[in-house]
Amino acid sequence: MNNITPILIKKRIMKPHKSSISPELCARNVLTSSHWDFVELWLKRNEKDEALFYWNQARIFNQASLGLPSLSAPLLHYYSFMNAAKALLSSKGISFSSHHGVCKAKGDSYTNTDLSTIGVHIKNSGITPSISDYFCDEDTEIKYSLRDLFYNLPYIHRTYCLTYQIENDMFIPIKNAQFVRDAPSGNAFFIATLSKDFSYDGIAEQLPDHFQLYGSNENREFNIRSSDSIECTFSECTNSIELDTLSHFHKRIRKDLFYINGTETLWYIKGTASMNQQIKRSPITITLAAMHCLSELSRYNPLKLMEILNGEENWILAEFIQQSPTQFIDEISSEITGHQFLIPNVRSAK
């Protein structure tokens, strides 16, 4: 690996970006305690008036949800998410039907509290399918149980595994993720190191087809690289053509990478565990569909939602309701602006 060098953009190592579709790879991270303020100013500066209206609506619903119990919060969370999704679509000039585009799955009567029996149906048009199209989601299925939706969200995956006593994590934690160039071959690819917190047994079989083990495994330091690569004549990006090449390659690799927002951004590769439960849709699409399901329960059948919250699956439900707003708004903010957001004053000086 001595011939491997990081690819640099403006003297900084190219790493995976939170925005999967239109990342501003040259931009520095935004350090702010309020995504809402920055995105509002960005929309004003770029004269996205309609998107700004939806964004402010999302903010109002978000603020109204603060302090509400889990029984009531999903309704306001969903309307916040839906308006944020509208802001994203509008900011990109994408026309969409104002309908939700998602509904209760046919045959679901909500008479059972088992989350595997409660589900959603994604329609052909509306906000949710428009968001799905924006992210180029590959899944052809349109009906999902709430349990499977939760299984495919990295930010509550550990809670899911503990709730259902699942031994194998589907999301494989990685560190030192970056894009590099191999000098002898002239190819650029993505590389990362497997987190030491992850079980190493059978890791090669758990990686998706787009990734493979790479290099030596001294001291059980497992390196992972993308199978996909591009011809690359440079190690440092110096012009718009090179930047465009890297942006297109990033988009291809980013489809298989997922993150959890926090004081540090944690990156994951979606492994091959439980393929029958895997949903090939973006976390934004999945979160929007799942919160719609809970909002319907909160609105039309609150007694059933209370029964679920008091049942064996209460923890996974509570974690989703509590964790999803921060994660969802971080993802949407990055997609709208192309910037990455971090909480200020959390890093030590180097």
Short mmCIF file of C-alpha atoms in Angstrom, two decimals:
data_model
loop_
_atom_site.label_atom_id
_atom_site.label_comp_id
_atom_site.label_asym_id
_atom_site.label_seq_id
_atom_site.Cartn_x
_atom_site.Cartn_y
_atom_site.Cartn_z
CA MET A 1 0.00 0.00 0.00
CA ASN A 2 3.06 2.27 -0.19
CA ASN A 3 1.99 3.49 -3.62
CA ILE A 4 -1.45 4.54 -2.39
CA THR A 5 -1.87 8.30 -1.85
CA PRO A 6 -4.96 10.24 -0.75
CA ILE A 7 -6.74 12.36 -3.33
CA LEU A 8 -6.68 16.01 -2.31
CA ILE A 9 -9.25 18.73 -2.97
CA LYS A 10 -8.07 22.19 -1.90
CA LYS A 11 -5.29 20.56 0.13
CA ARG A 12 -7.81 18.44 2.06
CA ILE A 13 -8.21 14.67 1.79
CA MET A 14 -11.31 13.66 -0.17
CA LYS A 15 -13.64 11.76 2.15
CA PRO A 16 -17.23 10.55 1.80
CA HIS A 17 -19.69 13.44 1.91
CA LYS A 18 -23.04 13.52 3.69
CA SER A 19 -24.75 14.78 0.53
CA SER A 20 -25.12 11.80 -1.77
CA ILE A 21 -26.42 13.54 -4.89
CA SER A 22 -24.91 17.06 -5.17
CA PRO A 23 -22.08 17.45 -2.64
CA GLU A 24 -19.98 20.60 -2.58
CA LEU A 25 -16.70 18.72 -2.36
CA CYS A 26 -14.66 21.93 -2.25
CA ALA A 27 -16.64 23.50 0.59
CA ARG A 28 -15.52 23.44 4.19
CA ASN A 29 -17.79 21.93 6.82
CA VAL A 30 -20.48 24.15 8.28
CA LEU A 31 -20.06 24.48 12.04
CA THR A 32 -23.43 25.47 13.46
CA SER A 33 -25.83 24.59 16.24
CA SER A 34 -28.81 25.29 13.95
CA HIS A 35 -29.31 23.66 10.57
CA TRP A 36 -32.52 25.64 10.30
CA ASP A 37 -30.85 29.05 10.26
CA PHE A 38 -28.12 28.13 7.79
CA VAL A 39 -30.48 26.46 5.31
CA GLU A 40 -32.90 29.39 5.59
CA LEU A 41 -30.12 31.85 4.72
CA TRP A 42 -28.85 29.58 1.93
CA LEU A 43 -32.33 29.39 0.36
CA LYS A 44 -32.74 33.17 0.59
CA ARG A 45 -29.32 33.78 -0.92
CA ASN A 46 -30.12 31.43 -3.81
CA GLU A 47 -33.63 32.89 -4.28
CA LYS A 48 -35.43 29.61 -3.63
CA ASP A 49 -38.61 31.25 -2.36
CA GLU A 50 -40.94 28.26 -2.63
CA ALA A 51 -38.40 25.95 -0.97
CA LEU A 52 -37.92 28.56 1.74
CA PHE A 53 -41.66 28.53 2.47
CA TYR A 54 -41.66 24.75 2.89
CA TRP A 55 -38.49 24.88 4.99
CA ASN A 56 -40.04 27.39 7.39
CA GLN A 57 -43.15 25.19 7.61
CA ALA A 58 -40.93 22.23 8.51
CA ARG A 59 -39.22 24.31 11.19
CA ILE A 60 -42.54 25.38 12.74
CA PHE A 61 -43.76 21.79 12.99
CA ASN A 62 -40.39 20.73 14.42
CA GLN A 63 -40.53 23.39 17.12
CA ALA A 64 -44.12 22.48 17.96
CA SER A 65 -43.09 18.86 18.51
CA LEU A 66 -40.53 19.69 21.19
CA GLY A 67 -41.49 18.27 24.56
CA LEU A 68 -44.39 16.21 23.23
CA PRO A 69 -44.68 12.57 24.38
CA SER A 70 -44.05 9.73 21.94
CA LEU A 71 -47.78 9.22 21.60
CA SER A 72 -48.31 12.67 20.04
CA ALA A 73 -44.95 13.63 18.51
CA PRO A 74 -45.11 11.46 15.34
CA LEU A 75 -47.87 13.55 13.80
CA LEU A 76 -45.89 16.79 13.99
CA HIS A 77 -42.62 15.04 13.11
CA TYR A 78 -44.18 13.70 9.92
CA TYR A 79 -45.44 17.09 8.80
CA SER A 80 -42.03 18.54 9.56
CA PHE A 81 -40.35 15.79 7.53
CA MET A 82 -42.82 16.13 4.67
CA ASN A 83 -42.30 19.87 4.36
CA ALA A 84 -38.53 19.45 4.57
CA ALA A 85 -38.79 16.91 1.74
CA LYS A 86 -40.84 19.43 -0.25
CA ALA A 87 -38.13 22.02 0.37
CA LEU A 88 -35.50 19.65 -1.02
CA LEU A 89 -37.51 18.85 -4.15
CA SER A 90 -38.42 22.49 -4.73
CA SER A 91 -34.83 23.65 -4.24
CA LYS A 92 -33.77 21.28 -7.03
CA GLY A 93 -36.53 22.46 -9.36
CA ILE A 94 -38.32 19.09 -9.23
CA SER A 95 -42.09 19.19 -9.68
CA PHE A 96 -44.11 16.90 -7.44
CA SER A 97 -47.66 16.02 -6.51
CA SER A 98 -48.66 17.49 -3.16
CA HIS A 99 -50.14 14.16 -2.04
CA HIS A 100 -48.30 12.14 0.60
CA GLY A 101 -47.54 9.32 -1.82
CA VAL A 102 -47.61 6.77 1.00
CA CYS A 103 -50.47 5.14 2.87
CA LYS A 104 -51.34 2.28 5.18
CA ALA A 105 -50.57 -1.05 3.55
CA LYS A 106 -53.64 -2.78 2.18
CA GLY A 107 -55.05 -5.30 4.63
CA ASP A 108 -53.40 -3.76 7.69
CA SER A 109 -56.06 -3.14 10.30
CA TYR A 110 -53.69 -2.16 13.12
CA THR A 111 -55.38 -4.77 15.28
CA ASN A 112 -52.01 -6.36 16.09
CA THR A 113 -49.23 -4.61 17.98
CA ASP A 114 -46.46 -6.60 16.24
CA LEU A 115 -44.48 -4.13 14.09
CA SER A 116 -44.03 -6.80 11.42
CA THR A 117 -47.80 -6.70 10.81
CA ILE A 118 -48.02 -2.91 10.50
CA GLY A 119 -46.82 -1.45 7.24
CA VAL A 120 -46.93 1.15 4.50
CA HIS A 121 -47.59 1.19 0.78
CA ILE A 122 -45.60 3.61 -1.40
CA LYS A 123 -47.70 4.93 -4.27
CA ASN A 124 -46.72 5.89 -7.82
CA SER A 125 -46.90 9.64 -7.24
CA GLY A 126 -46.63 12.06 -4.37
CA ILE A 127 -43.93 13.38 -2.07
CA THR A 128 -42.46 10.07 -0.89
CA PRO A 129 -42.10 8.52 -4.38
CA SER A 130 -40.68 11.82 -5.67
CA ILE A 131 -38.05 11.74 -2.93
CA SER A 132 -37.36 8.12 -3.82
CA ASP A 133 -36.86 9.10 -7.47
CA TYR A 134 -34.53 11.94 -6.46
CA PHE A 135 -32.25 9.45 -4.70
CA CYS A 136 -32.54 6.94 -7.57
CA ASP A 137 -33.78 4.26 -5.17
CA GLU A 138 -33.47 0.83 -6.76
CA ASP A 139 -36.05 -1.14 -4.78
CA THR A 140 -39.06 -2.32 -6.77
CA GLU A 141 -41.03 -3.35 -3.69
CA ILE A 142 -43.72 -0.90 -2.61
CA LYS A 143 -45.03 -2.48 0.60
CA TYR A 144 -42.94 -2.63 3.77
CA SER A 145 -43.53 -3.53 7.38
CA LEU A 146 -42.59 -1.01 10.04
CA ARG A 147 -40.15 -3.54 11.47
CA ASP A 148 -38.30 -3.89 8.15
CA LEU A 149 -38.19 -0.12 7.72
CA PHE A 150 -36.56 0.19 11.14
CA TYR A 151 -34.08 -2.58 10.28
CA ASN A 152 -32.74 -0.51 7.39
CA LEU A 153 -31.99 2.67 9.36
CA PRO A 154 -28.38 2.86 10.60
CA TYR A 155 -29.07 5.36 13.39
CA ILE A 156 -31.34 2.91 15.25
CA HIS A 157 -29.77 -0.33 14.04
CA ARG A 158 -28.04 -1.17 17.30
CA THR A 159 -31.32 -0.64 19.14
CA TYR A 160 -32.98 -2.92 16.59
CA CYS A 161 -30.42 -5.70 17.16
CA LEU A 162 -30.88 -5.50 20.93
CA THR A 163 -34.67 -5.36 20.68
CA TYR A 164 -34.94 -8.43 18.46
CA GLN A 165 -31.76 -10.17 19.69
CA ILE A 166 -30.10 -10.10 16.27
CA GLU A 167 -26.46 -11.22 16.41
CA ASN A 168 -25.18 -9.96 13.05
CA ASP A 169 -25.17 -6.23 12.38
CA MET A 170 -26.21 -5.30 8.86
CA PHE A 171 -24.33 -2.00 8.98
CA ILE A 172 -20.56 -2.50 9.01
CA PRO A 173 -18.74 0.34 10.83
CA ILE A 174 -15.69 1.81 9.09
CA LYS A 175 -13.11 4.48 9.90
CA ASN A 176 -10.41 6.40 8.02
CA ALA A 177 -12.70 6.44 4.98
CA GLN A 178 -11.18 8.30 2.03
CA PHE A 179 -10.64 8.31 -1.71
CA VAL A 180 -7.16 7.37 -2.88
CA ARG A 181 -5.09 6.90 -6.02
CA ASP A 182 -2.86 3.94 -6.82
CA ALA A 183 0.16 5.32 -8.66
CA PRO A 184 1.22 2.16 -10.60
CA SER A 185 -2.25 1.52 -12.04
CA GLY A 186 -3.38 5.13 -12.20
CA ASN A 187 -6.74 4.14 -10.70
CA ALA A 188 -8.67 5.90 -7.96
CA PHE A 189 -10.91 4.07 -5.53
CA PHE A 190 -12.46 4.27 -2.07
CA ILE A 191 -10.70 2.77 0.95
CA ALA A 192 -11.49 2.43 4.65
CA THR A 193 -10.53 0.43 7.73
CA LEU A 194 -12.96 -1.84 9.52
CA SER A 195 -13.80 -0.59 13.01
CA LYS A 196 -12.32 -2.68 15.82
CA ASP A 197 -15.74 -2.69 17.47
CA PHE A 198 -17.08 -4.97 14.72
CA SER A 199 -16.85 -8.76 14.71
CA TYR A 200 -14.24 -9.87 12.17
CA ASP A 201 -15.56 -13.40 11.72
CA GLY A 202 -16.59 -13.94 8.13
CA ILE A 203 -16.20 -10.26 7.22
CA ALA A 204 -15.31 -11.08 3.61
CA GLU A 205 -18.65 -12.83 3.15
CA GLN A 206 -20.57 -9.98 4.77
CA LEU A 207 -19.31 -7.28 2.40
CA PRO A 208 -21.57 -6.35 -0.53
CA ASP A 209 -20.38 -6.99 -4.08
CA HIS A 210 -19.12 -3.43 -4.46
CA PHE A 211 -16.49 -3.87 -1.70
CA GLN A 212 -13.66 -6.26 -0.92
CA LEU A 213 -10.89 -6.81 1.60
CA TYR A 214 -7.66 -5.14 0.58
CA GLY A 215 -4.05 -5.43 1.67
CA SER A 216 -2.63 -7.24 4.70
CA ASN A 217 -4.55 -7.79 7.92
CA GLU A 218 -1.76 -7.24 10.41
CA ASN A 219 -3.00 -6.86 13.99
CA ARG A 220 -6.48 -7.60 12.63
CA GLU A 221 -6.54 -4.24 10.87
CA PHE A 222 -8.91 -5.09 8.04
CA ASN A 223 -8.74 -2.72 5.08
CA ILE A 224 -11.71 -2.46 2.76
CA ARG A 225 -11.73 -0.98 -0.72
CA SER A 226 -14.35 -0.41 -3.37
CA SER A 227 -14.40 -2.84 -6.26
CA ASP A 228 -15.36 0.14 -8.41
CA SER A 229 -12.58 2.45 -9.55
CA ILE A 230 -11.86 5.12 -12.15
CA GLU A 231 -8.86 6.13 -14.21
CA CYS A 232 -7.29 9.09 -12.48
CA THR A 233 -4.23 10.99 -13.69
CA PHE A 234 -3.99 13.28 -10.68
CA SER A 235 -3.63 13.08 -6.91
CA GLU A 236 -4.75 16.64 -6.31
CA CYS A 237 -7.83 18.15 -7.92
CA THR A 238 -6.94 21.44 -9.63
CA ASN A 239 -9.79 22.25 -12.03
CA SER A 240 -13.53 21.89 -12.63
CA ILE A 241 -13.16 18.93 -15.01
CA GLU A 242 -11.26 16.92 -12.41
CA LEU A 243 -13.76 17.95 -9.74
CA ASP A 244 -16.66 16.82 -11.94
CA THR A 245 -14.96 13.43 -12.42
CA LEU A 246 -14.54 12.99 -8.68
CA SER A 247 -18.12 14.11 -8.00
CA HIS A 248 -19.55 11.47 -10.34
CA PHE A 249 -17.37 8.78 -8.79
CA HIS A 250 -18.35 9.88 -5.28
CA LYS A 251 -22.02 9.53 -6.21
CA ARG A 252 -21.47 5.92 -7.30
CA ILE A 253 -19.64 4.97 -4.12
CA ARG A 254 -21.87 6.99 -1.79
CA LYS A 255 -24.90 4.87 -2.69
CA ASP A 256 -23.47 2.05 -0.55
CA LEU A 257 -22.31 4.26 2.33
CA PHE A 258 -24.49 5.38 5.24
CA TYR A 259 -23.82 7.67 8.17
CA ILE A 260 -25.00 8.54 11.65
CA ASN A 261 -24.96 12.22 12.56
CA GLY A 262 -23.38 13.28 15.86
CA THR A 263 -20.43 15.15 17.30
CA GLU A 264 -18.48 12.92 14.91
CA THR A 265 -19.86 11.50 11.67
CA LEU A 266 -19.90 7.70 11.81
CA TRP A 267 -19.76 5.86 8.46
CA TYR A 268 -21.06 2.41 7.59
CA ILE A 269 -21.22 -0.02 4.69
CA LYS A 270 -24.50 -1.90 4.34
CA GLY A 271 -23.60 -5.58 4.60
CA THR A 272 -25.33 -8.68 3.25
CA ALA A 273 -26.96 -9.86 6.49
CA SER A 274 -30.67 -10.76 6.18
CA MET A 275 -30.97 -9.89 2.51
CA ASN A 276 -34.69 -10.70 2.56
CA GLN A 277 -35.20 -7.72 4.89
CA GLN A 278 -33.01 -5.27 3.01
CA ILE A 279 -34.65 -2.22 1.45
CA LYS A 280 -32.74 -0.53 -1.36
CA ARG A 281 -33.99 2.95 -0.62
CA SER A 282 -32.30 5.96 0.95
CA PRO A 283 -32.62 6.53 4.72
CA ILE A 284 -34.57 9.72 3.93
CA THR A 285 -37.19 7.77 1.96
CA ILE A 286 -37.39 5.07 4.63
CA THR A 287 -37.63 7.54 7.52
CA LEU A 288 -40.35 9.52 5.77
CA ALA A 289 -42.40 6.36 5.13
CA ALA A 290 -41.94 5.05 8.68
CA MET A 291 -42.90 8.35 10.31
CA HIS A 292 -46.00 8.54 8.09
CA CYS A 293 -47.05 5.15 9.44
CA LEU A 294 -46.66 6.32 13.03
CA SER A 295 -48.40 9.61 12.33
CA GLU A 296 -51.42 7.71 11.02
CA LEU A 297 -51.51 5.69 14.22
CA SER A 298 -51.12 8.81 16.35
CA ARG A 299 -53.92 10.53 14.49
CA TYR A 300 -56.46 7.76 13.88
CA ASN A 301 -55.65 5.04 16.40
CA PRO A 302 -53.78 6.53 19.39
CA LEU A 303 -54.94 3.74 21.70
CA LYS A 304 -53.21 1.19 19.46
CA LEU A 305 -50.06 3.31 19.37
CA MET A 306 -50.10 3.53 23.16
CA GLU A 307 -50.44 -0.26 23.32
CA ILE A 308 -47.39 -0.64 21.08
CA LEU A 309 -45.43 1.88 23.16
CA ASN A 310 -46.25 -0.16 26.24
CA GLY A 311 -45.31 -3.45 24.56
CA GLU A 312 -42.11 -5.42 23.93
CA GLU A 313 -41.07 -3.26 20.97
CA ASN A 314 -41.41 0.03 22.85
CA TRP A 315 -37.69 0.82 22.91
CA ILE A 316 -37.12 0.66 19.14
CA LEU A 317 -40.24 2.78 18.62
CA ALA A 318 -39.21 5.37 21.20
CA GLU A 319 -35.66 5.56 19.81
CA PHE A 320 -36.95 6.15 16.28
CA ILE A 321 -39.28 8.92 17.40
CA GLN A 322 -36.51 10.59 19.41
CA GLN A 323 -33.57 10.10 17.05
CA SER A 324 -35.08 10.52 13.60
CA PRO A 325 -35.72 14.30 13.63
CA THR A 326 -32.06 15.23 14.17
CA GLN A 327 -30.81 12.68 11.64
CA PHE A 328 -33.46 13.44 9.03
CA ILE A 329 -32.97 17.22 9.12
CA ASP A 330 -29.18 16.79 8.95
CA GLU A 331 -29.53 14.62 5.85
CA ILE A 332 -32.05 16.93 4.19
CA SER A 333 -29.95 20.01 4.99
CA SER A 334 -26.89 18.44 3.38
CA GLU A 335 -28.86 17.48 0.28
CA ILE A 336 -30.39 20.95 -0.13
CA THR A 337 -27.18 22.92 0.29
CA GLY A 338 -24.48 20.40 -0.63
CA HIS A 339 -22.73 21.23 2.64
CA GLN A 340 -21.83 19.06 5.62
CA PHE A 341 -22.93 20.15 9.08
CA LEU A 342 -21.03 19.62 12.34
CA ILE A 343 -21.66 20.86 15.86
CA PRO A 344 -19.12 23.63 16.69
CA ASN A 345 -16.50 23.52 19.44
CA VAL A 346 -16.25 19.74 19.71
CA ARG A 347 -12.86 19.14 18.12
CA SER A 348 -9.50 19.38 19.78
CA ALA A 349 -6.80 21.43 18.08
CA LYS A 350 -4.38 19.54 15.85
#
